[in-house]
């Protein structure tokens, strides 16, 4: 038996050893031979620290190419990779460590002392960004042997765990989604083929690597295709604009695109060599889609995915990339829309709960059998928690999270519909529509609006145009103006934070 994921990603393929894998901002670069060699050294290092097949290795470090090699090394050692958001506090890390019980916690040197108490006795090794200006790359490097990087990958099958990713926990304590070798391998194979990645591609990698988008979608797709990447520590508009003429593809969140559009240097000449712009992790405004195509001549390809299933749908590579939709189910993935109350399949155009099934769908939630049984059927159908519909041409439209559904006066209000109308109004940058407790209606519809600089902050400017566009029960009962919406690191608006902040708006 081979190591299923490592083999799928092409680890050990000598025919591509001389090809460049990643180029860093300081001019350093990794060939594919370096990927094999350095990841092998990390695999031996974690073994030397007592990590056995099936053990968890938790990692909270800054983005670096070596951090990617650690991910591959953990997989090659037969262990389970557990990436943690760099914004998590020691208290939050304490929960993850207590729940996952890792053998090893790899932390940034600046956080190691603060995490020591939270780690509960779990061994901590530090790992910083290995660079010329960093004299202390961390203790983990002392365990990375300098010998040649040959390593016999630990045998793991398709159903063995490769990673655990914790969900954001907005509706309770965070859940650890268990992702198998084949969950990740199948998705990478499908995306490389569907998005036409080849050895000639150069991807701008500006995403974080503690999340499925940057860690698995971007990295694994690149490895499967034998492509190259321009590896950037974070999103920086100047750096991305400078890289565009040297690249062929960019994967990003909507914020990437809005910030690039704000720069007058973005034009068709700068993007002439690009073939693909992918957006996901948060909804892309239709106006952003239109502005991008007008400025660059390229239509952004929007897709839909989540921690538990990686990528699920995608707008077509060839064919219409329709703004406001996330395209069709990927090859091998089944998707259906069911009525949340009756469980009956919804006819086209009717809103219901999205269920998905396929080799990409996770194995369940770590040590949560009851939650797993609630959301993952014995037949493999996963209840995503997202509300959506399928139009007459088979394009999937995401209406919103089920938990964000507003029931006002007994009527269902889908926030995305109201947000779409508000976002089209002059002087509005974006909006978020939430429901908060209301003494008469159960929940009152509230619009939180980010206005353009200099635009009037008057509720009437929002409410009056909606009177003829939306049914009365859908119209906001209150408008709140803010400078910015709260977002997580992947750009998703944190509606729970808004609901909590305004929970007493209609009280007394």
Coordinates of C-alpha atoms in Angstrom, one line a residue:
X1 CA 0.0 0.0 0.0
X2 CA 1.2 3.5 -0.8
X3 CA 0.5 6.7 1.0
X4 CA -2.6 7.6 -0.8
X5 CA -2.6 11.4 -0.7
X6 CA 1.2 11.7 -1.2
X7 CA 1.0 9.5 -4.3
X8 CA -2.0 11.5 -5.7
X9 CA -0.1 14.8 -5.2
X10 CA 2.9 13.4 -7.1
X11 CA 5.3 13.3 -4.2
X12 CA 8.4 11.3 -5.3
X13 CA 7.8 11.8 -9.1
X14 CA 11.3 12.2 -10.4
X15 CA 10.2 13.2 -13.9
X16 CA 9.4 16.7 -12.6
X17 CA 12.2 17.2 -10.1
X18 CA 13.8 20.1 -12.1
X19 CA 10.5 22.0 -12.5
X20 CA 10.0 25.0 -10.3
X21 CA 7.2 24.6 -7.7
X22 CA 7.2 27.9 -5.8
X23 CA 9.0 31.3 -6.0
X24 CA 9.1 33.4 -2.8
X25 CA 9.2 37.3 -2.7
X26 CA 12.9 37.2 -1.6
X27 CA 13.9 35.4 -4.7
X28 CA 14.3 32.0 -3.2
X29 CA 12.6 29.2 -5.0
X30 CA 11.7 25.5 -4.5
X31 CA 11.9 23.0 -7.3
X32 CA 9.8 19.8 -7.1
X33 CA 13.0 18.0 -6.0
X34 CA 13.1 20.4 -3.0
X35 CA 9.4 19.7 -2.2
X36 CA 10.2 16.0 -2.0
X37 CA 13.4 16.4 0.0
X38 CA 12.3 19.0 2.5
X39 CA 8.9 17.4 3.2
X40 CA 10.8 14.1 3.7
X41 CA 13.0 15.8 6.3
X42 CA 9.9 17.2 8.1
X43 CA 8.4 13.7 8.0
X44 CA 11.5 12.3 9.7
X45 CA 11.5 15.2 12.2
X46 CA 7.9 14.6 13.4
X47 CA 8.7 10.9 13.7
X48 CA 11.7 11.7 15.8
X49 CA 9.4 13.7 18.1
X50 CA 7.2 10.7 18.8
X51 CA 4.5 11.2 16.2
X52 CA 3.0 7.8 15.1
X53 CA 0.6 7.0 12.2
X54 CA -2.9 8.4 13.0
X55 CA -1.6 10.9 15.6
X56 CA -2.6 14.5 15.3
X57 CA -0.1 17.3 14.7
X58 CA -1.6 20.7 15.5
X59 CA 0.0 23.7 13.8
X60 CA -0.4 27.4 14.4
X61 CA 2.4 29.2 12.5
X62 CA 2.8 32.1 10.1
X63 CA 2.5 31.4 6.4
X64 CA 5.7 30.1 4.8
X65 CA 6.8 27.6 2.2
X66 CA 8.3 25.5 5.0
X67 CA 4.9 25.4 6.7
X68 CA 3.6 23.8 3.5
X69 CA 6.4 21.3 3.6
X70 CA 5.5 20.5 7.2
X71 CA 1.9 19.7 6.0
X72 CA 3.2 17.4 3.4
X73 CA 5.7 15.8 5.9
X74 CA 2.9 15.1 8.4
X75 CA 0.9 13.4 5.7
X76 CA 3.9 11.4 4.5
X77 CA 4.5 10.3 8.1
X78 CA 1.0 8.9 8.2
X79 CA -0.2 11.4 10.8
X80 CA -3.2 13.8 10.7
X81 CA -2.5 17.5 10.0
X82 CA -4.5 20.0 12.1
X83 CA -4.0 23.6 10.9
X84 CA -5.1 26.4 13.3
X85 CA -6.0 29.9 12.4
X86 CA -3.2 32.3 13.4
X87 CA -5.8 34.6 15.0
X88 CA -6.9 32.0 17.6
X89 CA -6.1 33.0 21.2
X90 CA -4.4 30.7 23.7
X91 CA -7.8 29.9 25.2
X92 CA -9.2 28.8 21.9
X93 CA -6.1 26.8 21.2
X94 CA -6.7 25.1 24.5
X95 CA -10.1 23.9 23.3
X96 CA -8.7 22.5 20.1
X97 CA -5.8 20.8 21.8
X98 CA -8.1 19.3 24.5
X99 CA -10.5 18.0 21.8
X100 CA -8.1 16.7 19.2
X101 CA -5.4 15.5 21.7
X102 CA -2.4 16.0 19.3
X103 CA 0.9 14.4 20.0
X104 CA 2.6 17.6 18.9
X105 CA 1.8 21.3 18.7
X106 CA 3.9 23.5 16.4
X107 CA 3.6 27.2 17.3
X108 CA 5.1 30.4 16.2
X109 CA 8.1 31.3 18.5
X110 CA 6.3 34.5 19.6
X111 CA 3.3 32.5 20.9
X112 CA 4.9 29.5 22.4
X113 CA 5.1 30.8 26.0
X114 CA 1.5 32.0 26.0
X115 CA 0.4 28.6 24.6
X116 CA 2.3 26.5 27.1
X117 CA -0.4 26.7 29.7
X118 CA -3.2 26.1 27.2
X119 CA -1.4 23.1 25.7
X120 CA -2.0 21.0 28.8
X121 CA 1.3 19.2 28.6
X122 CA 1.3 18.5 24.9
X123 CA 4.8 18.9 23.4
X124 CA 5.4 22.3 21.8
X125 CA 7.9 22.9 19.1
X126 CA 8.3 26.4 17.6
X127 CA 8.6 27.2 13.9
X128 CA 9.0 30.7 12.5
X129 CA 9.4 32.0 9.0
X130 CA 12.7 30.7 7.7
X131 CA 14.3 33.7 6.1
X132 CA 17.6 35.7 6.1
X133 CA 16.2 38.3 8.4
X134 CA 14.9 35.9 11.0
X135 CA 17.7 34.6 13.3
X136 CA 15.4 32.3 15.2
X137 CA 13.4 30.1 12.8
X138 CA 12.3 27.9 15.8
X139 CA 13.2 24.7 17.5
X140 CA 11.4 22.4 15.0
X141 CA 14.2 23.1 12.6
X142 CA 16.7 21.5 14.9
X143 CA 14.9 18.2 14.4
X144 CA 15.0 18.5 10.6
X145 CA 18.0 16.4 9.5
X146 CA 20.4 17.8 7.0
X147 CA 20.9 14.4 5.4
X148 CA 19.4 13.7 2.0
X149 CA 15.7 13.7 1.9
X150 CA 14.9 10.1 1.0
X151 CA 12.0 8.8 3.0
X152 CA 9.7 5.8 2.8
X153 CA 6.2 7.2 3.0
X154 CA 4.1 5.6 5.7
X155 CA 1.4 3.5 4.0
X156 CA -2.1 5.0 4.3
X157 CA -5.3 4.1 2.4
X158 CA -8.0 6.2 0.9
X159 CA -10.2 6.2 4.0
X160 CA -7.4 7.0 6.5
X161 CA -7.5 10.5 8.0
X162 CA -5.2 13.1 6.4
X163 CA -6.4 16.2 8.2
X164 CA -8.9 17.6 10.7
X165 CA -10.1 21.2 10.1
X166 CA -12.2 22.9 12.7
X167 CA -15.2 24.8 11.7
X168 CA -15.7 28.4 12.9
X169 CA -18.2 27.4 15.6
X170 CA -20.6 30.3 15.1
X171 CA -23.5 28.1 16.3
X172 CA -21.8 26.3 19.2
X173 CA -18.4 24.8 19.9
X174 CA -16.2 24.2 16.9
X175 CA -16.5 20.9 15.2
X176 CA -13.5 19.0 13.8
X177 CA -14.2 17.9 10.2
X178 CA -12.3 14.7 9.5
X179 CA -10.9 14.7 5.9
X180 CA -9.6 11.5 4.5
X181 CA -6.8 11.0 2.0
X182 CA -9.3 10.4 -0.8
X183 CA -11.4 13.3 0.2
X184 CA -8.5 15.6 -0.5
X185 CA -7.0 13.6 -3.4
X186 CA -10.3 13.3 -5.3
X187 CA -11.0 17.0 -5.0
X188 CA -7.5 18.0 -6.2
X189 CA -7.8 15.7 -9.2
X190 CA -11.2 17.1 -10.2
X191 CA -10.2 20.7 -9.8
X192 CA -7.0 20.4 -11.8
X193 CA -8.9 18.9 -14.6
X194 CA -12.0 21.1 -14.4
X195 CA -10.1 24.3 -14.2
X196 CA -7.5 23.1 -16.8
X197 CA -4.4 23.4 -14.7
X198 CA -1.2 22.1 -16.4
X199 CA 2.5 22.3 -15.9
X200 CA 2.5 25.6 -17.7
X201 CA 0.4 27.3 -15.1
X202 CA 1.7 29.8 -12.5
X203 CA -0.7 30.5 -9.6
X204 CA -0.5 33.6 -7.4
X205 CA -0.8 32.1 -3.9
X206 CA -1.8 34.9 -1.5
X207 CA -4.3 33.0 0.6
X208 CA -3.7 31.8 4.2
X209 CA -2.8 28.1 4.6
X210 CA -4.8 27.3 7.7
X211 CA -8.0 27.1 5.7
X212 CA -9.2 24.6 3.0
X213 CA -9.0 27.3 0.3
X214 CA -5.3 28.1 0.5
X215 CA -4.1 24.8 2.0
X216 CA -5.9 22.2 0.0
X217 CA -7.6 23.9 -3.1
X218 CA -4.6 26.1 -4.1
X219 CA -1.7 23.9 -3.0
X220 CA -3.1 20.4 -3.8
X221 CA -4.3 21.5 -7.2
X222 CA -0.9 22.9 -8.0
X223 CA 0.8 19.7 -6.9
X224 CA -1.5 17.4 -8.9
X225 CA -1.0 19.4 -12.0
X226 CA 2.7 19.9 -11.6
X227 CA 2.2 23.7 -11.8
X228 CA 4.1 26.5 -10.2
X229 CA 3.1 29.2 -7.8
X230 CA 4.2 32.7 -6.8
X231 CA 4.1 32.2 -3.1
X232 CA 3.2 35.4 -1.2
X233 CA 3.0 35.6 2.6
X234 CA -0.4 37.4 2.6
X235 CA -2.6 39.4 0.2
X236 CA -1.0 42.7 -0.7
X237 CA -2.5 44.5 -3.7
X238 CA 0.9 45.9 -4.8
X239 CA 2.5 42.5 -4.7
X240 CA -0.4 40.8 -6.6
X241 CA -0.5 43.5 -9.3
X242 CA 3.3 43.1 -9.7
X243 CA 2.9 39.4 -10.1
X244 CA 0.0 39.4 -12.6
X245 CA 2.2 39.7 -15.7
X246 CA 4.2 36.6 -14.6
X247 CA 1.2 34.5 -13.7
X248 CA -1.7 32.6 -15.3
X249 CA -4.1 32.1 -12.4
X250 CA -5.3 33.7 -9.2
X251 CA -7.4 32.1 -6.4
X252 CA -8.9 34.6 -4.0
X253 CA -11.7 35.8 -1.8
X254 CA -14.0 38.6 -2.9
X255 CA -11.9 41.2 -0.9
X256 CA -9.0 40.5 -3.2
X257 CA -10.9 41.6 -6.2
X258 CA -12.5 44.6 -4.7
X259 CA -9.1 45.9 -3.5
X260 CA -7.5 45.3 -6.9
X261 CA -10.4 47.1 -8.6
X262 CA -9.7 50.1 -6.4
X263 CA -6.2 50.4 -8.0
X264 CA -6.0 52.2 -11.3
X265 CA -3.1 50.1 -12.4
X266 CA -5.5 47.1 -12.9
X267 CA -6.3 46.9 -16.6
X268 CA -6.4 44.5 -19.5
X269 CA -2.8 44.9 -20.4
X270 CA -1.7 43.8 -16.9
X271 CA -3.9 40.7 -17.0
X272 CA -3.3 39.8 -20.6
X273 CA -1.3 36.6 -19.7
X274 CA -3.9 35.4 -17.1
X275 CA -6.3 32.7 -18.0
X276 CA -8.2 32.2 -14.8
X277 CA -9.5 34.2 -11.8
X278 CA -11.3 32.1 -9.2
X279 CA -13.3 33.5 -6.3
X280 CA -14.8 31.8 -3.3
X281 CA -15.1 31.5 0.5
X282 CA -17.6 34.3 0.6
X283 CA -20.2 35.6 -1.9
X284 CA -19.0 37.8 -4.7
X285 CA -21.2 40.8 -5.5
X286 CA -22.6 40.8 -9.0
X287 CA -21.3 44.4 -9.4
X288 CA -17.8 43.2 -8.6
X289 CA -18.1 40.5 -11.2
X290 CA -19.3 43.1 -13.8
X291 CA -16.6 45.6 -12.9
X292 CA -13.8 43.0 -13.1
X293 CA -14.9 41.9 -16.6
X294 CA -15.2 45.5 -17.8
X295 CA -11.7 46.4 -16.5
X296 CA -9.8 43.2 -17.4
X297 CA -11.8 41.3 -20.0
X298 CA -11.9 38.3 -17.7
X299 CA -15.0 36.8 -16.1
X300 CA -14.3 35.7 -12.5
X301 CA -15.1 32.0 -12.0
X302 CA -17.1 31.7 -8.8
X303 CA -17.3 28.4 -7.0
X304 CA -18.8 27.0 -3.8
X305 CA -17.2 24.9 -1.2
X306 CA -16.9 24.3 2.6
X307 CA -14.6 22.8 5.1
X308 CA -16.6 19.5 5.2
X309 CA -16.5 18.9 1.4
X310 CA -13.8 21.1 -0.1
X311 CA -15.1 22.3 -3.5
X312 CA -18.7 21.3 -4.4
X313 CA -19.7 23.3 -7.4
X314 CA -18.1 25.6 -9.9
X315 CA -19.1 27.9 -12.7
X316 CA -17.9 26.4 -16.0
X317 CA -14.4 26.9 -17.4
X318 CA -16.0 27.0 -20.9
X319 CA -19.4 28.6 -21.0
X320 CA -21.2 31.3 -19.1
X321 CA -19.9 32.2 -15.7
X322 CA -23.0 33.7 -14.3
X323 CA -22.8 36.4 -11.6
X324 CA -24.8 35.6 -8.5
X325 CA -24.4 31.8 -9.0
X326 CA -21.8 29.2 -8.1
X327 CA -22.3 27.1 -11.2
X328 CA -22.9 23.4 -11.4
X329 CA -21.9 20.4 -9.2
X330 CA -18.3 19.3 -10.0
X331 CA -17.8 15.9 -11.7
X332 CA -18.5 13.1 -9.3
X333 CA -20.4 15.3 -6.9
X334 CA -24.2 15.0 -6.5
X335 CA -26.3 17.9 -5.2
X336 CA -29.9 18.1 -4.3
X337 CA -32.2 20.7 -2.7
X338 CA -34.6 19.4 -0.1
X339 CA -37.5 21.1 1.8
X340 CA -36.1 21.5 5.4
X341 CA -39.5 20.7 6.9
X342 CA -40.7 17.7 4.7
X343 CA -37.5 16.4 3.3
X344 CA -39.1 16.3 -0.2
X345 CA -37.0 17.3 -3.2
X346 CA -37.6 20.9 -4.2
X347 CA -38.6 21.7 -7.8
X348 CA -36.3 24.0 -9.8
X349 CA -36.4 27.6 -8.6
X350 CA -37.6 26.7 -5.1
X351 CA -35.4 27.5 -2.1
X352 CA -34.4 24.6 0.1
X353 CA -31.6 23.1 2.0
X354 CA -28.5 22.0 0.0
X355 CA -27.4 18.4 0.4
X356 CA -24.3 17.0 -1.2
X357 CA -22.7 13.6 -1.8
X358 CA -19.4 12.5 -3.3
X359 CA -15.8 11.3 -2.7
X360 CA -15.0 14.8 -1.4
X361 CA -17.5 14.7 1.5
X362 CA -15.8 14.3 4.9
X363 CA -15.8 11.3 7.2
X364 CA -17.7 13.0 10.0
X365 CA -17.0 15.2 13.0
X366 CA -14.2 14.3 15.3
X367 CA -15.6 12.7 18.5
X368 CA -19.1 14.0 17.8
X369 CA -21.1 10.9 16.6
X370 CA -24.4 12.5 17.4
X371 CA -23.6 15.6 15.3
X372 CA -22.2 13.5 12.5
X373 CA -25.5 11.4 12.5
X374 CA -27.5 14.7 12.3
X375 CA -25.6 16.1 9.3
X376 CA -24.2 13.0 7.4
X377 CA -26.7 10.3 6.4
X378 CA -25.7 6.6 6.2
X379 CA -25.9 7.0 2.4
X380 CA -23.3 9.7 2.4
X381 CA -25.5 12.8 1.9
X382 CA -24.2 15.8 3.9
X383 CA -26.6 18.5 5.0
X384 CA -24.6 21.7 4.3
X385 CA -26.6 24.1 6.3
X386 CA -26.8 26.4 3.2
X387 CA -30.1 27.4 1.6
X388 CA -30.1 27.5 -2.1
X389 CA -32.0 26.9 -5.4
X390 CA -31.2 25.5 -8.8
X391 CA -32.3 27.6 -11.8
X392 CA -33.7 26.3 -15.1
X393 CA -30.2 25.9 -16.5
X394 CA -28.8 23.9 -13.6
X395 CA -26.8 26.7 -12.0
X396 CA -26.8 26.7 -8.2
X397 CA -27.7 29.9 -6.4
X398 CA -26.8 30.2 -2.7
X399 CA -29.5 32.1 -0.8
X400 CA -27.7 32.1 2.6
X401 CA -27.0 30.0 5.7
X402 CA -30.0 28.2 7.2
X403 CA -29.2 29.8 10.5
X404 CA -29.3 33.2 8.9
X405 CA -32.9 32.7 7.7
X406 CA -35.2 35.3 9.2
X407 CA -38.8 34.4 10.1
X408 CA -40.7 37.7 10.5
X409 CA -44.4 37.6 11.2
X410 CA -44.5 33.9 10.1
X411 CA -42.9 34.7 6.7
X412 CA -39.5 33.5 5.6
X413 CA -37.1 36.2 4.6
X414 CA -33.9 35.3 2.8
X415 CA -31.2 37.9 3.6
X416 CA -29.4 37.5 0.3
X417 CA -32.5 38.6 -1.6
X418 CA -32.8 41.8 0.5
X419 CA -29.0 42.4 0.4
X420 CA -29.1 42.2 -3.4
X421 CA -31.6 45.0 -3.7
X422 CA -29.8 47.2 -1.2
X423 CA -26.4 46.6 -2.8
X424 CA -27.8 47.9 -6.1
X425 CA -28.8 51.2 -4.6
X426 CA -26.6 54.2 -5.4
X427 CA -24.2 55.2 -2.6
X428 CA -24.1 51.7 -1.1
X429 CA -20.9 49.7 -1.0
X430 CA -22.4 46.5 0.6
X431 CA -24.9 45.4 3.2
X432 CA -25.7 42.6 5.6
X433 CA -29.3 41.8 6.5
X434 CA -30.0 40.2 9.9
X435 CA -33.0 39.2 12.0
X436 CA -33.1 40.4 15.6
X437 CA -35.8 39.7 18.3
X438 CA -38.9 41.8 17.8
X439 CA -41.9 41.9 20.2
X440 CA -44.5 41.7 17.5
X441 CA -43.0 39.9 14.6
X442 CA -40.7 37.4 16.3
X443 CA -37.8 38.7 14.3
X444 CA -37.4 42.1 12.8
X445 CA -35.5 42.6 9.5
X446 CA -32.5 44.9 10.0
X447 CA -30.2 46.2 7.3
X448 CA -26.6 47.0 8.2
X449 CA -25.2 49.2 5.4
X450 CA -21.8 50.3 4.4
X451 CA -22.2 53.6 2.5
X452 CA -19.8 55.1 -0.1
X453 CA -17.6 57.9 1.2
X454 CA -19.6 61.1 1.3
X455 CA -23.0 59.3 0.7
X456 CA -25.9 60.3 2.9
X457 CA -26.5 58.1 6.0
X458 CA -30.2 58.4 6.0
X459 CA -32.5 55.4 6.4
X460 CA -34.9 56.8 3.8
X461 CA -32.3 56.6 1.1
X462 CA -32.4 52.8 1.6
X463 CA -36.0 52.2 2.6
X464 CA -37.9 54.3 0.0
X465 CA -36.5 52.5 -3.1
X466 CA -37.2 49.1 -1.5
X467 CA -40.9 49.8 -1.1
X468 CA -41.6 48.9 -4.8
X469 CA -39.1 46.1 -5.0
X470 CA -39.8 43.9 -2.0
X471 CA -42.8 42.6 -0.2
X472 CA -43.7 44.5 2.9
X473 CA -42.5 41.7 5.2
X474 CA -39.1 41.6 3.6
X475 CA -38.5 45.3 4.0
X476 CA -36.1 46.3 6.8
X477 CA -37.6 47.7 9.9
X478 CA -34.4 49.5 10.8
X479 CA -31.2 50.6 9.0
X480 CA -27.8 50.8 10.7
X481 CA -24.9 52.5 8.9
X482 CA -21.4 51.3 9.6
X483 CA -17.9 51.9 8.2
X484 CA -17.2 48.2 7.6
X485 CA -18.8 44.8 8.2
X486 CA -17.2 42.4 10.6
X487 CA -15.5 39.6 8.7
X488 CA -13.4 36.5 9.5
X489 CA -10.0 35.9 7.9
X490 CA -11.5 34.4 4.7
X491 CA -13.7 37.5 4.2
X492 CA -17.0 36.0 5.3
X493 CA -19.3 38.5 7.0
X494 CA -19.9 37.5 10.7
X495 CA -23.6 37.8 11.0
X496 CA -23.7 36.3 14.4
X497 CA -21.5 39.2 15.7
X498 CA -24.0 41.6 14.1
X499 CA -27.0 39.8 15.6
X500 CA -25.3 39.8 19.1
X501 CA -24.5 43.5 18.8
X502 CA -28.0 44.6 17.9
X503 CA -30.0 41.9 19.8
X504 CA -31.8 44.6 22.0
X505 CA -32.6 47.0 19.1
X506 CA -36.3 46.5 19.4
X507 CA -36.4 45.7 23.1
X508 CA -38.6 48.0 25.3

